[in-house]
Short mmCIF file of C-alpha atoms in Angstrom, two decimals:
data_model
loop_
_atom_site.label_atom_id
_atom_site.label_comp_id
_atom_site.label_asym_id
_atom_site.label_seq_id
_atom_site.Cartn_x
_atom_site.Cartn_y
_atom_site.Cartn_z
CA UNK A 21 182.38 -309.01 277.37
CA UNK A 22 181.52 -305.12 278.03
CA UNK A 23 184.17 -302.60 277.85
CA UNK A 24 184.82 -299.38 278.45
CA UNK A 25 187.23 -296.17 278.27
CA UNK A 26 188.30 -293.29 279.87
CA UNK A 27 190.77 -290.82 278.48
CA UNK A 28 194.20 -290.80 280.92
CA UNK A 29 196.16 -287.13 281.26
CA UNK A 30 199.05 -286.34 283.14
CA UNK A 31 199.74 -284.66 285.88
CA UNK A 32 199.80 -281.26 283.82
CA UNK A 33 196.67 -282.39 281.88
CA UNK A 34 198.80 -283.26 278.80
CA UNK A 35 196.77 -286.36 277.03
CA UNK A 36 198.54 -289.45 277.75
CA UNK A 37 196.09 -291.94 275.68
CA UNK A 38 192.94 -294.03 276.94
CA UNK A 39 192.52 -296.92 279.95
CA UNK A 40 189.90 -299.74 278.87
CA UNK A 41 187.91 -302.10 281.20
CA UNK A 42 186.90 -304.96 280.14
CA UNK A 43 184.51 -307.24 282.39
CA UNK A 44 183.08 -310.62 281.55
CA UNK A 45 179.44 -310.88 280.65
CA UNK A 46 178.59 -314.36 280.31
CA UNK A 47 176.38 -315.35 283.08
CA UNK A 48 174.12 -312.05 282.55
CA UNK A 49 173.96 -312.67 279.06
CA UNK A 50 172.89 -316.24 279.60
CA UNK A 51 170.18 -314.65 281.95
CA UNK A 52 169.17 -312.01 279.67
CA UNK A 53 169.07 -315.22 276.87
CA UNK A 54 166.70 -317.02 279.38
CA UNK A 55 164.66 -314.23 280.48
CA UNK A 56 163.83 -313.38 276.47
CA UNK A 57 162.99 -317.11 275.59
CA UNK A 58 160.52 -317.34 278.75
CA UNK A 59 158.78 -314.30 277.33
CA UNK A 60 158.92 -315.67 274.10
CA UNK A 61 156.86 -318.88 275.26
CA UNK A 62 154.66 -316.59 277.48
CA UNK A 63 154.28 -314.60 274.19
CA UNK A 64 153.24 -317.51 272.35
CA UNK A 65 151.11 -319.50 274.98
CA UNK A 66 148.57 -316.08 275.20
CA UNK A 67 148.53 -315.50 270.97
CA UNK A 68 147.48 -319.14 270.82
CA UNK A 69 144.71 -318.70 274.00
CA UNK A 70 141.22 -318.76 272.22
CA UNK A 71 139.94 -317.20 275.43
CA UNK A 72 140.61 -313.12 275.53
CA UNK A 73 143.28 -312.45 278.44
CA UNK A 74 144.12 -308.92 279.36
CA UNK A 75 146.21 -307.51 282.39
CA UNK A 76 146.18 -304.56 284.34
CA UNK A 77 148.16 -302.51 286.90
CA UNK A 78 147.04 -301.19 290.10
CA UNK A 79 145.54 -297.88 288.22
CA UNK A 80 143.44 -300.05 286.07
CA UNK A 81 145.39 -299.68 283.11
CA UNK A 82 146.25 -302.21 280.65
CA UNK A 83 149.95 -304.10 280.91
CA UNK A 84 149.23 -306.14 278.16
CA UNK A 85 146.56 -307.98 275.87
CA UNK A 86 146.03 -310.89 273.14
CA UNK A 87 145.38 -311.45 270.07
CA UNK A 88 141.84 -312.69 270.91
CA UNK A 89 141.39 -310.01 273.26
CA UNK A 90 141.81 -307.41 270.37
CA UNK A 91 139.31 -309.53 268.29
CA UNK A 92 136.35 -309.84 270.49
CA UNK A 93 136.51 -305.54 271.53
CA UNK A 94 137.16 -304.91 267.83
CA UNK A 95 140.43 -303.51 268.29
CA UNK A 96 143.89 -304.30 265.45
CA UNK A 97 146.66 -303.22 267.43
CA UNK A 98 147.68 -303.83 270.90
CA UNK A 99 148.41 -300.37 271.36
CA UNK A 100 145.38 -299.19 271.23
CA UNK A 101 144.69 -301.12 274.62
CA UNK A 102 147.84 -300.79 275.96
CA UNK A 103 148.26 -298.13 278.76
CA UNK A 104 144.50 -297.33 278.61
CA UNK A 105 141.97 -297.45 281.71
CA UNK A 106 139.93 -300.74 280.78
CA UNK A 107 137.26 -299.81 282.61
CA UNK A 108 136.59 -296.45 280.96
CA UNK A 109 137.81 -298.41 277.68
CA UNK A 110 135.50 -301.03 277.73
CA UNK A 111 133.17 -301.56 280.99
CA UNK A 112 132.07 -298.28 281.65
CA UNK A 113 128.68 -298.66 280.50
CA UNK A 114 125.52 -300.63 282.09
CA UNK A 115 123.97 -302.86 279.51
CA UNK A 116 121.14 -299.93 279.12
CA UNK A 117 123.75 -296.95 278.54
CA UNK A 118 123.46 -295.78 282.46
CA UNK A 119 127.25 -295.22 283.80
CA UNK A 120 128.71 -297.62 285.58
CA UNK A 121 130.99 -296.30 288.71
CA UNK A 122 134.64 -297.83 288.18
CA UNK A 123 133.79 -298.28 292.22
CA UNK A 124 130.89 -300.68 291.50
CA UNK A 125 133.22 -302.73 289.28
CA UNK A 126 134.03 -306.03 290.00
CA UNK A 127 137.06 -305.97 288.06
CA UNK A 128 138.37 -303.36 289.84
CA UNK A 129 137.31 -304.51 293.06
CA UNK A 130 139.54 -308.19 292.43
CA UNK A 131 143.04 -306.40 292.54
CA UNK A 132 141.80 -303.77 295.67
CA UNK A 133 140.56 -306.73 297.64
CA UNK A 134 143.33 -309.33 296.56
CA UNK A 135 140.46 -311.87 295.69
CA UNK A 136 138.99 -313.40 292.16
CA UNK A 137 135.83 -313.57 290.63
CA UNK A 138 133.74 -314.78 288.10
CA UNK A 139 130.97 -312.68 286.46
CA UNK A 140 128.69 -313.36 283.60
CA UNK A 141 125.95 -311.08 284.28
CA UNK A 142 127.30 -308.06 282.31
CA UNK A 143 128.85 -306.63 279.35
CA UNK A 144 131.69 -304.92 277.41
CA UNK A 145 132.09 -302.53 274.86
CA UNK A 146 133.51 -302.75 271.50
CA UNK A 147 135.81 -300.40 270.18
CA UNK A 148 132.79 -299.32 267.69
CA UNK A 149 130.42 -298.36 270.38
CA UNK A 150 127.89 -301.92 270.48
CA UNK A 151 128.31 -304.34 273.53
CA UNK A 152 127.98 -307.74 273.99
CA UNK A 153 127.14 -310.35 277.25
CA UNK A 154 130.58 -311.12 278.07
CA UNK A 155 131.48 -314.18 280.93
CA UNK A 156 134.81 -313.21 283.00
CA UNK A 157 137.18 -314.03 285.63
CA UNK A 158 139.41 -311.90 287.43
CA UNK A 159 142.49 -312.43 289.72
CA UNK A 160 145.15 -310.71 291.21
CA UNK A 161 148.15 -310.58 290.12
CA UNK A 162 150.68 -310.85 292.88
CA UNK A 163 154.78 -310.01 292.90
CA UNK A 164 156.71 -311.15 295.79
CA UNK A 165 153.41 -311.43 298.30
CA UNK A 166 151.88 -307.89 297.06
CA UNK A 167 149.30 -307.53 294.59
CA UNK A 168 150.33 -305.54 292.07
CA UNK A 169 147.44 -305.78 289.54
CA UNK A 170 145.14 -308.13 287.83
CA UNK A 171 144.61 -310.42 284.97
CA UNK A 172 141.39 -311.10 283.06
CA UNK A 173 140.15 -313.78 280.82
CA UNK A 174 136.81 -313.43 278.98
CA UNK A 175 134.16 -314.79 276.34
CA UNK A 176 131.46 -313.36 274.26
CA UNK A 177 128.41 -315.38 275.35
CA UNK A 178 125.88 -313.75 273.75
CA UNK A 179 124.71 -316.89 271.64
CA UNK A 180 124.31 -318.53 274.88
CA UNK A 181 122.57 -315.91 276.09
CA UNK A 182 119.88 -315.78 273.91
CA UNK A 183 119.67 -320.35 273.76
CA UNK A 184 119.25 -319.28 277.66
CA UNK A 185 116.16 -317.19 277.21
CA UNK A 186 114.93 -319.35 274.36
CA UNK A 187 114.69 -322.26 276.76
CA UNK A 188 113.23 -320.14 279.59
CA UNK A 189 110.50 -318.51 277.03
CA UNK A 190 110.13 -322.20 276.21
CA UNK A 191 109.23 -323.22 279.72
CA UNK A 192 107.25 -320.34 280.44
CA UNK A 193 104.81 -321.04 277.64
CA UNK A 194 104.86 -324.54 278.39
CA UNK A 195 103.72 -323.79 282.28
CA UNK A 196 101.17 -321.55 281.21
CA UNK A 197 99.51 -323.97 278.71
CA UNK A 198 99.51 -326.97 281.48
CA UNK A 199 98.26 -324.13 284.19
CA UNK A 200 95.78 -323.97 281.85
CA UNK A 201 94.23 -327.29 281.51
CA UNK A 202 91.74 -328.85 283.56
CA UNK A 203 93.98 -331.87 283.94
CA UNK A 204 95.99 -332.59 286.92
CA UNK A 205 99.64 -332.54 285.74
CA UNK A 206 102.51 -333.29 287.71
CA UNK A 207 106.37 -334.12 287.20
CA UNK A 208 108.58 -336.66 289.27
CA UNK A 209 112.68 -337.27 289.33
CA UNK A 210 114.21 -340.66 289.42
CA UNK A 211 113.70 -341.50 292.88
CA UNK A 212 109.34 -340.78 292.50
CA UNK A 213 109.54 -337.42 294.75
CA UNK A 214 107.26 -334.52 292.89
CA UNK A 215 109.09 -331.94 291.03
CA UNK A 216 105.86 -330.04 289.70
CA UNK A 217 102.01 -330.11 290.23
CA UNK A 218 99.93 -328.16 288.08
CA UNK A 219 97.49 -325.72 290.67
CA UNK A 220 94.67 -328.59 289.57
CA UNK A 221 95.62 -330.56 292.17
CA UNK A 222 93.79 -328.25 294.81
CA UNK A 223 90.68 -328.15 293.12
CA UNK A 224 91.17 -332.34 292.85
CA UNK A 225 93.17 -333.32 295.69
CA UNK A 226 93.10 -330.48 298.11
CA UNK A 227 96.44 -329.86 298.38
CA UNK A 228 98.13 -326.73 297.33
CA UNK A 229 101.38 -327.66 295.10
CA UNK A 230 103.84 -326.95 297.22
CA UNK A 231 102.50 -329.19 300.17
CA UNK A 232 103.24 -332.24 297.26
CA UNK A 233 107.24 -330.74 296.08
CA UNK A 234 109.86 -333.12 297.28
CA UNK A 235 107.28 -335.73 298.68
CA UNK A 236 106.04 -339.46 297.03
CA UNK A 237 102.75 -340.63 296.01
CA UNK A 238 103.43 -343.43 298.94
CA UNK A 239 103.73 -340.67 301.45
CA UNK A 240 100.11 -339.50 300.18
#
């Protein structure tokens, strides 16, 4: 129970002693119990998220962050993120250094346009000044019907990255050493269509490659 108490005086204003309330708490108590363990197992549910998860209010300022979050931007306490522009804290930079306009930012653009997105053509900053390629999503975060800010989830993929440009330096070198040869060359899927011809074939076949993409050596 709550109580409370008011000092009584008399008609003269001579102190005649104090008046308590008392009013039966139970049910908000049992609320305020309920409310505390579901923020508890929120609490617990985003420590134990290996992906980085961040929120932010309609300013662009952050509401709250995880433990992972903190350990991919280099950051040890959460309030060092906490009530900060994210943007300016940690997206406010091209990958080259140029400035990027909080306008141009598709973060910021989620929670202004009520939509989500997904983005893994950019980077963030760490707390000591070096980026990394970072994939993200974005989505509003609604209350009642209104969107009232945004949460975002996020990886480092810069090991993927770089297995990405491997394989495409890979291929590139491999295409210019069969362009090279004075071999016809030529690739076909499962079903016999022409995936690739080398630019031999128009100097054996007449055909310029593309005329063979997508076709069968029955239909020639």
């Amino acid at each position: 129970f709550d109580r409370y108490s008011a000092p009584m005086f008399g008609a003269s204003g001579e102190y005649l002693g104090r008046v308590w309330y008392f009013r039966d708490i139970t049910e908000r108590k049992r609320a305020e119990q309920t409310i505390a363990e579901s923020e508890a197992k929120l609490r617990l549910l985003l420590e134990s998220a290996a992906e980085a998860i961040y929120g932010i209010d309609m300013n662009g300022n952050c509401t709250f962050c995880n433990t992972s979050c903190l350990r991919l931007l280099g950051y040890s306490h959460h309030d060092e993120l906490v009530g900060k522009n994210m943007h300016w804290q940690i997206h406010a930079k091209h990958p080259d250094g140029t400035p990027f306009p909080i306008e141009e930012c598709r973060i910021f653009q989620t929670f202004r346009k009520g939509e989500g997105t997904h983005v893994d053509d950019e980077v963030l900053w760490r707390a000591d000044g070096t980026s990394f390629a970072a994939e993200y999503w974005s989505y509003p975060q609604r209350c009642d019907g209104v969107v009232v800010g945004a949460v975002v989830t996020f990886w480092d993929i810069t090991e993927r990255k770089q297995a990405e440009k491997i394989l495409f330096d890979s291929r590139q070198q491999l295409k210019e050493l069969v362009e090279t040869l004075h071999d016809l060359v030529w690739v076909v899927d499962c079903q016999g269509h022409y995936t690739y011809v080398s630019p031999r074939v128009k100097y054996i076949l007449g055909y310029e490659p593309e005329e063979l993409l997508g076709k069968t050596p029955f239909d020639m």
